[in-house]
Structure formats: structure tokens, C-alpha cells
PDB file of C-alpha atoms in Angstrom:
ATOM      1  CA  TYR A   1      10.290  27.185  -2.872  1.00 90.00           C
ATOM      2  CA  GLU A   2      11.003  24.377  -5.384  1.00 94.00           C
ATOM      3  CA  THR A   3      13.715  22.477  -3.522  1.00 94.00           C
ATOM      4  CA  PRO A   4      14.773  20.081  -2.136  1.00 95.00           C
ATOM      5  CA  SER A   5      13.325  17.450  -4.445  1.00 93.00           C
ATOM      6  CA  HIS A   6      11.537  14.640  -2.637  1.00 95.00           C
ATOM      7  CA  GLN A   7       9.225  11.691  -3.216  1.00 96.00           C
ATOM      8  CA  VAL A   8       5.476  12.317  -2.992  1.00 97.00           C
ATOM      9  CA  THR A   9       2.575   9.850  -3.134  1.00 97.00           C
ATOM     10  CA  VAL A  10      -0.997  11.007  -3.694  1.00 96.00           C
ATOM     11  CA  SER A  11      -4.266   9.081  -3.447  1.00 96.00           C
ATOM     12  CA  ASP A  12      -6.852   8.990  -6.239  1.00 95.00           C
ATOM     13  CA  PHE A  13      -8.571  12.270  -7.019  1.00 97.00           C
ATOM     14  CA  PHE A  14     -10.404  13.952  -9.869  1.00 98.00           C
ATOM     15  CA  ILE A  15      -9.335  17.198 -11.509  1.00 98.00           C
ATOM     16  CA  CYS A  16     -11.184  19.356 -14.014  1.00 98.00           C
ATOM     17  CA  LYS A  17      -9.579  19.309 -17.455  1.00 98.00           C
ATOM     18  CA  TYR A  18     -10.136  23.095 -17.758  1.00 98.00           C
ATOM     19  CA  GLU A  19      -9.743  26.099 -15.489  1.00 98.00           C
ATOM     20  CA  VAL A  20     -13.025  27.546 -14.198  1.00 98.00           C
ATOM     21  CA  THR A  21     -14.316  29.777 -16.999  1.00 98.00           C
ATOM     22  CA  ASN A  22     -16.247  33.035 -16.934  1.00 97.00           C
ATOM     23  CA  GLU A  23     -19.214  31.120 -18.316  1.00 97.00           C
ATOM     24  CA  LEU A  24     -19.183  28.585 -15.475  1.00 98.00           C
ATOM     25  CA  TRP A  25     -18.568  31.265 -12.850  1.00 98.00           C
ATOM     26  CA  ASN A  26     -21.581  33.260 -14.022  1.00 97.00           C
ATOM     27  CA  ALA A  27     -23.826  30.179 -14.116  1.00 97.00           C
ATOM     28  CA  VAL A  28     -23.024  29.343 -10.494  1.00 98.00           C
ATOM     29  CA  MET A  29     -22.756  32.842  -9.033  1.00 97.00           C
ATOM     30  CA  GLY A  30     -25.617  34.455 -10.947  1.00 96.00           C
ATOM     31  CA  THR A  31     -23.390  37.212 -12.311  1.00 92.00           C
ATOM     32  CA  THR A  32     -22.663  38.637 -15.759  1.00 89.00           C
ATOM     33  CA  SER A  33     -19.272  39.175 -17.333  1.00 84.00           C
ATOM     34  CA  ASN A  34     -17.616  42.490 -18.033  1.00 83.00           C
ATOM     35  CA  PHE A  35     -17.321  43.286 -21.733  1.00 77.00           C
ATOM     36  CA  TRP A  36     -13.679  42.121 -21.882  1.00 81.00           C
ATOM     37  CA  GLU A  37     -14.327  38.727 -20.271  1.00 83.00           C
ATOM     38  CA  LYS A  38     -14.739  35.997 -22.870  1.00 91.00           C
ATOM     39  CA  GLY A  39     -17.154  33.264 -21.808  1.00 91.00           C
ATOM     40  CA  LYS A  40     -14.816  30.329 -22.348  1.00 96.00           C
ATOM     41  CA  ALA A  41     -11.696  32.091 -21.063  1.00 97.00           C
ATOM     42  CA  PRO A  42     -10.607  31.435 -17.466  1.00 98.00           C
ATOM     43  CA  LYS A  43     -12.237  33.484 -14.732  1.00 97.00           C
ATOM     44  CA  ILE A  44      -9.463  35.783 -13.520  1.00 97.00           C
ATOM     45  CA  GLY A  45      -9.438  38.172 -10.579  1.00 96.00           C
ATOM     46  CA  VAL A  46     -10.546  35.771  -7.857  1.00 97.00           C
ATOM     47  CA  SER A  47      -9.261  35.778  -4.273  1.00 97.00           C
ATOM     48  CA  TRP A  48      -8.692  32.514  -2.395  1.00 98.00           C
ATOM     49  CA  PHE A  49     -11.821  33.252  -0.365  1.00 97.00           C
ATOM     50  CA  GLU A  50     -13.885  33.908  -3.495  1.00 98.00           C
ATOM     51  CA  ALA A  51     -12.705  30.667  -5.078  1.00 98.00           C
ATOM     52  CA  ASN A  52     -13.938  28.786  -2.018  1.00 98.00           C
ATOM     53  CA  ASP A  53     -17.222  30.720  -2.067  1.00 98.00           C
ATOM     54  CA  PHE A  54     -17.795  29.635  -5.679  1.00 98.00           C
ATOM     55  CA  ILE A  55     -17.078  26.010  -4.768  1.00 98.00           C
ATOM     56  CA  CYS A  56     -19.395  26.254  -1.764  1.00 98.00           C
ATOM     57  CA  LYS A  57     -22.261  27.435  -3.994  1.00 98.00           C
ATOM     58  CA  LEU A  58     -21.461  24.804  -6.634  1.00 98.00           C
ATOM     59  CA  ASN A  59     -21.557  22.066  -4.006  1.00 97.00           C
ATOM     60  CA  GLU A  60     -24.892  23.344  -2.709  1.00 97.00           C
ATOM     61  CA  LYS A  61     -26.305  23.211  -6.244  1.00 97.00           C
ATOM     62  CA  THR A  62     -24.890  19.790  -7.144  1.00 96.00           C
ATOM     63  CA  GLY A  63     -24.662  17.895  -3.854  1.00 95.00           C
ATOM     64  CA  ARG A  64     -21.031  17.095  -4.670  1.00 95.00           C
ATOM     65  CA  THR A  65     -17.844  17.792  -2.713  1.00 95.00           C
ATOM     66  CA  TYR A  66     -15.738  19.813  -5.106  1.00 98.00           C
ATOM     67  CA  ARG A  67     -12.758  21.606  -3.558  1.00 98.00           C
ATOM     68  CA  LEU A  68      -9.467  23.263  -4.330  1.00 98.00           C
ATOM     69  CA  LEU A  69      -6.632  20.921  -5.182  1.00 98.00           C
ATOM     70  CA  THR A  70      -3.741  20.410  -2.807  1.00 98.00           C
ATOM     71  CA  ASP A  71      -0.351  21.651  -3.950  1.00 98.00           C
ATOM     72  CA  ALA A  72       0.866  18.060  -4.410  1.00 98.00           C
ATOM     73  CA  GLU A  73      -2.222  17.025  -6.391  1.00 98.00           C
ATOM     74  CA  TRP A  74      -1.813  20.037  -8.652  1.00 98.00           C
ATOM     75  CA  GLU A  75       1.813  19.258  -9.454  1.00 98.00           C
ATOM     76  CA  PHE A  76       1.180  15.538  -9.978  1.00 98.00           C
ATOM     77  CA  ALA A  77      -1.580  16.369 -12.469  1.00 98.00           C
ATOM     78  CA  ALA A  78       0.460  19.114 -14.158  1.00 98.00           C
ATOM     79  CA  ARG A  79       3.329  16.677 -14.646  1.00 98.00           C
ATOM     80  CA  GLY A  80       0.976  14.285 -16.426  1.00 98.00           C
ATOM     81  CA  GLY A  81       0.447  11.658 -13.735  1.00 97.00           C
ATOM     82  CA  LYS A  82       2.110   8.252 -13.864  1.00 95.00           C
ATOM     83  CA  LYS A  83       2.769   8.542 -17.586  1.00 95.00           C
ATOM     84  CA  GLY A  84       4.051  12.094 -17.538  1.00 96.00           C
ATOM     85  CA  VAL A  85       6.153  12.242 -14.371  1.00 95.00           C
ATOM     86  CA  PRO A  86       9.028  10.122 -15.820  1.00 95.00           C
ATOM     87  CA  LEU A  87       9.204  12.459 -18.835  1.00 97.00           C
ATOM     88  CA  ASN A  88      10.011  15.365 -16.512  1.00 96.00           C
ATOM     89  CA  HIS A  89       8.688  18.030 -18.876  1.00 98.00           C
ATOM     90  CA  LYS A  90       9.460  21.617 -17.973  1.00 98.00           C
ATOM     91  CA  TYR A  91       5.868  22.675 -18.712  1.00 98.00           C
ATOM     92  CA  ALA A  92       2.576  20.776 -18.452  1.00 98.00           C
ATOM     93  CA  GLY A  93       2.880  18.398 -21.399  1.00 98.00           C
ATOM     94  CA  SER A  94       5.935  19.757 -23.188  1.00 98.00           C
ATOM     95  CA  ASP A  95       9.394  21.280 -22.920  1.00 98.00           C
ATOM     96  CA  ASP A  96       8.218  23.974 -25.351  1.00 98.00           C
ATOM     97  CA  ALA A  97       6.026  26.535 -23.589  1.00 98.00           C
ATOM     98  CA  ASP A  98       4.420  27.675 -26.840  1.00 98.00           C
ATOM     99  CA  GLU A  99       2.881  24.218 -27.343  1.00 98.00           C
ATOM    100  CA  VAL A 100       0.978  24.189 -24.057  1.00 98.00           C
ATOM    101  CA  ALA A 101       0.872  27.669 -22.508  1.00 98.00           C
ATOM    102  CA  TRP A 102      -0.416  31.176 -23.125  1.00 98.00           C
ATOM    103  CA  HIS A 103       2.266  33.490 -21.732  1.00 98.00           C
ATOM    104  CA  ALA A 104       3.671  36.982 -22.266  1.00 98.00           C
ATOM    105  CA  GLY A 105       5.503  35.906 -25.406  1.00 98.00           C
ATOM    106  CA  ASN A 106       2.482  34.629 -27.326  1.00 98.00           C
ATOM    107  CA  SER A 107      -0.791  35.740 -25.714  1.00 98.00           C
ATOM    108  CA  GLY A 108      -1.085  39.275 -27.052  1.00 97.00           C
ATOM    109  CA  ASP A 109      -1.522  40.297 -23.385  1.00 96.00           C
ATOM    110  CA  SER A 110      -4.932  38.670 -23.210  1.00 96.00           C
ATOM    111  CA  PRO A 111      -6.379  35.473 -21.715  1.00 96.00           C
ATOM    112  CA  HIS A 112      -7.501  32.879 -24.237  1.00 97.00           C
ATOM    113  CA  GLU A 113     -10.318  30.359 -24.440  1.00 97.00           C
ATOM    114  CA  VAL A 114      -9.446  27.279 -22.371  1.00 98.00           C
ATOM    115  CA  GLY A 115      -8.358  24.145 -24.209  1.00 98.00           C
ATOM    116  CA  THR A 116      -6.844  25.889 -27.224  1.00 98.00           C
ATOM    117  CA  LYS A 117      -3.302  24.700 -26.544  1.00 98.00           C
ATOM    118  CA  LYS A 118      -2.039  21.114 -26.464  1.00 98.00           C
ATOM    119  CA  PRO A 119      -3.089  19.109 -23.349  1.00 98.00           C
ATOM    120  CA  ASN A 120      -0.669  17.223 -21.140  1.00 98.00           C
ATOM    121  CA  GLU A 121      -0.416  13.440 -20.841  1.00 98.00           C
ATOM    122  CA  LEU A 122      -3.618  13.267 -18.764  1.00 98.00           C
ATOM    123  CA  GLY A 123      -5.610  15.322 -21.265  1.00 98.00           C
ATOM    124  CA  ILE A 124      -5.626  18.387 -18.987  1.00 98.00           C
ATOM    125  CA  TYR A 125      -5.335  21.844 -20.503  1.00 98.00           C
ATOM    126  CA  ASP A 126      -3.724  25.135 -19.448  1.00 98.00           C
ATOM    127  CA  MET A 127      -1.912  23.893 -16.359  1.00 98.00           C
ATOM    128  CA  SER A 128       0.889  26.034 -17.707  1.00 98.00           C
ATOM    129  CA  GLY A 129      -0.067  29.623 -18.503  1.00 98.00           C
ATOM    130  CA  ASN A 130      -3.358  31.420 -19.210  1.00 98.00           C
ATOM    131  CA  SER A 131      -4.280  31.958 -15.531  1.00 97.00           C
ATOM    132  CA  TRP A 132      -2.628  31.507 -12.176  1.00 98.00           C
ATOM    133  CA  GLU A 133      -4.411  28.801 -10.182  1.00 98.00           C
ATOM    134  CA  TRP A 134      -5.085  28.756  -6.456  1.00 98.00           C
ATOM    135  CA  VAL A 135      -4.372  25.599  -4.496  1.00 98.00           C
ATOM    136  CA  TYR A 136      -5.376  24.983  -0.904  1.00 98.00           C
ATOM    137  CA  ASP A 137      -1.957  24.979   0.794  1.00 98.00           C
ATOM    138  CA  TRP A 138      -0.150  27.693   2.680  1.00 97.00           C
ATOM    139  CA  LEU A 139       3.275  28.200   1.132  1.00 95.00           C
ATOM    140  CA  ILE A 140       6.266  27.014   3.135  1.00 92.00           C
ATOM    141  CA  ALA A 141       9.592  25.493   2.119  1.00 91.00           C
ATOM    142  CA  TYR A 142       9.836  21.824   1.174  1.00 94.00           C
ATOM    143  CA  THR A 143      11.777  19.236   3.170  1.00 95.00           C
ATOM    144  CA  ASP A 144      13.511  16.226   1.605  1.00 96.00           C
ATOM    145  CA  THR A 145      11.565  13.516   3.473  1.00 97.00           C
ATOM    146  CA  PRO A 146       9.104  11.311   1.499  1.00 98.00           C
ATOM    147  CA  LYS A 147       5.477  12.354   1.907  1.00 97.00           C
ATOM    148  CA  THR A 148       2.029  10.817   1.362  1.00 97.00           C
ATOM    149  CA  ASN A 149      -0.893  13.140   0.597  1.00 96.00           C
ATOM    150  CA  PRO A 150       0.934  16.200   1.922  1.00 97.00           C
ATOM    151  CA  ILE A 151      -1.083  19.341   2.579  1.00 97.00           C
ATOM    152  CA  GLN A 152       0.193  22.439   4.353  1.00 96.00           C
ATOM    153  CA  LEU A 153      -2.655  23.324   6.702  1.00 96.00           C
ATOM    154  CA  THR A 154      -0.973  26.087   8.684  1.00 93.00           C
ATOM    155  CA  GLY A 155       0.913  29.210   7.768  1.00 90.00           C
ATOM    156  CA  SER A 156       0.704  32.976   7.766  1.00 83.00           C
ATOM    157  CA  GLY A 157       0.227  35.534   5.066  1.00 76.00           C
ATOM    158  CA  ASN A 158       0.359  33.653   1.816  1.00 93.00           C
ATOM    159  CA  LYS A 159      -1.218  30.718   0.038  1.00 97.00           C
ATOM    160  CA  THR A 160       0.320  28.910  -2.923  1.00 97.00           C
ATOM    161  CA  ARG A 161      -0.412  29.725  -6.543  1.00 98.00           C
ATOM    162  CA  ARG A 162       0.553  27.643  -9.542  1.00 98.00           C
ATOM    163  CA  GLY A 163       0.784  27.610 -13.303  1.00 98.00           C
ATOM    164  CA  GLY A 164       1.753  31.072 -14.525  1.00 97.00           C
ATOM    165  CA  HIS A 165      -0.288  33.706 -16.344  1.00 97.00           C
ATOM    166  CA  TYR A 166      -0.883  35.021 -19.847  1.00 98.00           C
ATOM    167  CA  SER A 167       0.935  38.314 -19.158  1.00 97.00           C
ATOM    168  CA  GLU A 168       4.027  36.877 -17.449  1.00 97.00           C
ATOM    169  CA  PRO A 169       7.183  35.172 -18.759  1.00 98.00           C
ATOM    170  CA  GLU A 170       7.022  31.522 -19.815  1.00 98.00           C
ATOM    171  CA  GLU A 171       9.437  30.636 -16.987  1.00 97.00           C
ATOM    172  CA  PHE A 172       6.611  31.327 -14.536  1.00 97.00           C
ATOM    173  CA  ALA A 173       4.589  28.527 -16.154  1.00 98.00           C
ATOM    174  CA  ARG A 174       7.021  25.738 -15.200  1.00 98.00           C
ATOM    175  CA  VAL A 175       5.311  22.818 -13.439  1.00 98.00           C
ATOM    176  CA  SER A 176       7.781  23.023 -10.549  1.00 97.00           C
ATOM    177  CA  ARG A 177       7.313  26.741  -9.886  1.00 97.00           C
ATOM    178  CA  ARG A 178       5.506  27.691  -6.676  1.00 96.00           C
ATOM    179  CA  ALA A 179       4.611  31.311  -6.036  1.00 96.00           C
ATOM    180  CA  ILE A 180       3.103  33.158  -3.090  1.00 94.00           C
ATOM    181  CA  ARG A 181      -0.084  35.185  -2.938  1.00 95.00           C
ATOM    182  CA  SER A 182      -2.071  36.778  -0.143  1.00 95.00           C
ATOM    183  CA  ARG A 183      -5.458  35.096   0.278  1.00 95.00           C
ATOM    184  CA  ASP A 184      -7.057  38.491  -0.418  1.00 94.00           C
ATOM    185  CA  GLY A 185      -5.078  38.926  -3.623  1.00 93.00           C
ATOM    186  CA  ALA A 186      -7.116  38.526  -6.775  1.00 93.00           C
ATOM    187  CA  ALA A 187      -5.156  40.108  -9.654  1.00 93.00           C
ATOM    188  CA  GLY A 188      -4.252  37.423 -12.179  1.00 94.00           C
ATOM    189  CA  MET A 189      -5.771  34.657 -10.094  1.00 98.00           C
ATOM    190  CA  GLY A 190      -8.068  31.867 -11.245  1.00 98.00           C
ATOM    191  CA  PHE A 191      -8.544  28.276 -10.129  1.00 98.00           C
ATOM    192  CA  ARG A 192      -9.393  24.723 -11.134  1.00 98.00           C
ATOM    193  CA  LEU A 193     -11.785  22.291  -9.479  1.00 98.00           C
ATOM    194  CA  GLY A 194     -10.692  19.177  -7.663  1.00 98.00           C
ATOM    195  CA  TYR A 195     -12.893  16.413  -6.320  1.00 97.00           C
ATOM    196  CA  SER A 196     -12.590  13.381  -4.094  1.00 93.00           C
ATOM    197  CA  GLU A 197     -15.253  11.395  -2.279  1.00 87.00           C
ATOM    198  CA  LYS A 198     -13.535  12.231   1.005  1.00 89.00           C
ATOM    199  CA  MET A 199     -12.148  15.639   1.893  1.00 92.00           C
ATOM    200  CA  PRO A 200      -8.380  15.438   2.569  1.00 94.00           C
ATOM    201  CA  GLU A 201      -7.712  15.147   6.278  1.00 93.00           C
ATOM    202  CA  GLY A 202      -7.540  18.549   7.950  1.00 95.00           C
ATOM    203  CA  MET A 203      -8.823  20.520   4.947  1.00 97.00           C
ATOM    204  CA  THR A 204     -11.495  23.076   5.801  1.00 96.00           C
ATOM    205  CA  ALA A 205     -14.688  22.631   3.767  1.00 96.00           C
ATOM    206  CA  PRO A 206     -15.174  25.327   1.087  1.00 98.00           C
ATOM    207  CA  CYS A 207     -18.183  27.022   2.726  1.00 98.00           C
ATOM    208  CA  LYS A 208     -16.206  27.522   5.930  1.00 97.00           C
ATOM    209  CA  ALA A 209     -12.968  28.393   4.130  1.00 97.00           C
ATOM    210  CA  ALA A 210     -14.808  31.122   2.207  1.00 97.00           C
ATOM    211  CA  ASN A 211     -15.352  32.923   5.494  1.00 93.00           C
TER     212      ASN A 211
END
């Protein structure tokens, strides 16, 4: 799912520097954590529908238009934006996974507090490792044609997940790696907030996507 390589242009957007934490999830959803869930560790075990439900409730509380990132936005940010893309790092901010990612080789088989590894060139943490992250897109193969603000709005079965996980090999945390996941699947899954003043064309609003 990583080839062929192709040119992509994305418009301005905001991205949260951290993955959604247990602490933030509980504040929005009115829940309490299980005893093993650390407050500042990423919220893990979230389906694609549940991620959208959280964002729906957050938007209702804040009056904002937070959303899931598109696949292209996620990779552009993970690569470090305009400064980082030319460096072509294997992981988000480094060619050494241990500098930027919690993975099976260093995590002790446990998620860690967000922001405890080195950030990438945009100051964003944990885009490699710690928790898989949902993006909006269905997963289909790339084509080699140049694209502007691409978003895969149709598909069947599986959405795209990015970034790797604390209990999986460091290779899974590469910025180019795209993996599949059923929308109902929750094991190992977390997410990160995106924001833009205008919803990307064709994207279903979170409250509707949650259902």
C-alpha cells in the first residue's frame, strides 16, 4: 500500500501535537479510566466510529470543527512538513526509531505518556509508535498521478491506520507504512485530532460518521 511514490499537495490544516490521551477522552466522554490506563498515555482501544463520536462530542462542547486527519495530511505532518519532507526520515523525526517511537523493542509492552520521546521537525510527538492512529480514508492502492488534497471517500471493509504501536516491531512505525483495519476494530487503535476551518470536500461530519 506504500507505492507507487507520487507528488501530493495539501492545504493548510492544524494537527494536535499529541495523540488523544485517556485524560482528554474521559473529560469529553464523562468516563473513568481502567486501572491500567495512565492519564497522559494515549487512549487505546477505540473503533473508527468511537473516534468520530468523541470528536462529535468535543465539537458540541467547543463549537469547533475538529475531525480526523486525512491520510495525506497525516503523512505530511509525520514527515515533518516542508522542513522535514526533504530529509526523508524513516520515522517521524529520525532514522532511529528509539529516538522518536515507543515500540516492541523498547516499550516494556506498555503504552507511555505522550510527548516523552523526541518530536519531529514540526514539534509533533508520537507519530511513530505508542498507538496506532485512525485517519479518515478508506484504504486503497496509490496511483502515480500528482494529487491535491487527496481523500479516499469510498471503499469497503477497511479504513487506514497509521503510526505503529507500542507492542509491535519498529518497522510498523515507519512514516510511509499504511495498514488496514475494520472500522469496528478497536484493539491497539487510538487517534489524533485534526482541524481546519472548512471540512475537506466530501468528508462526512464526525457526528454523522459516528453513526
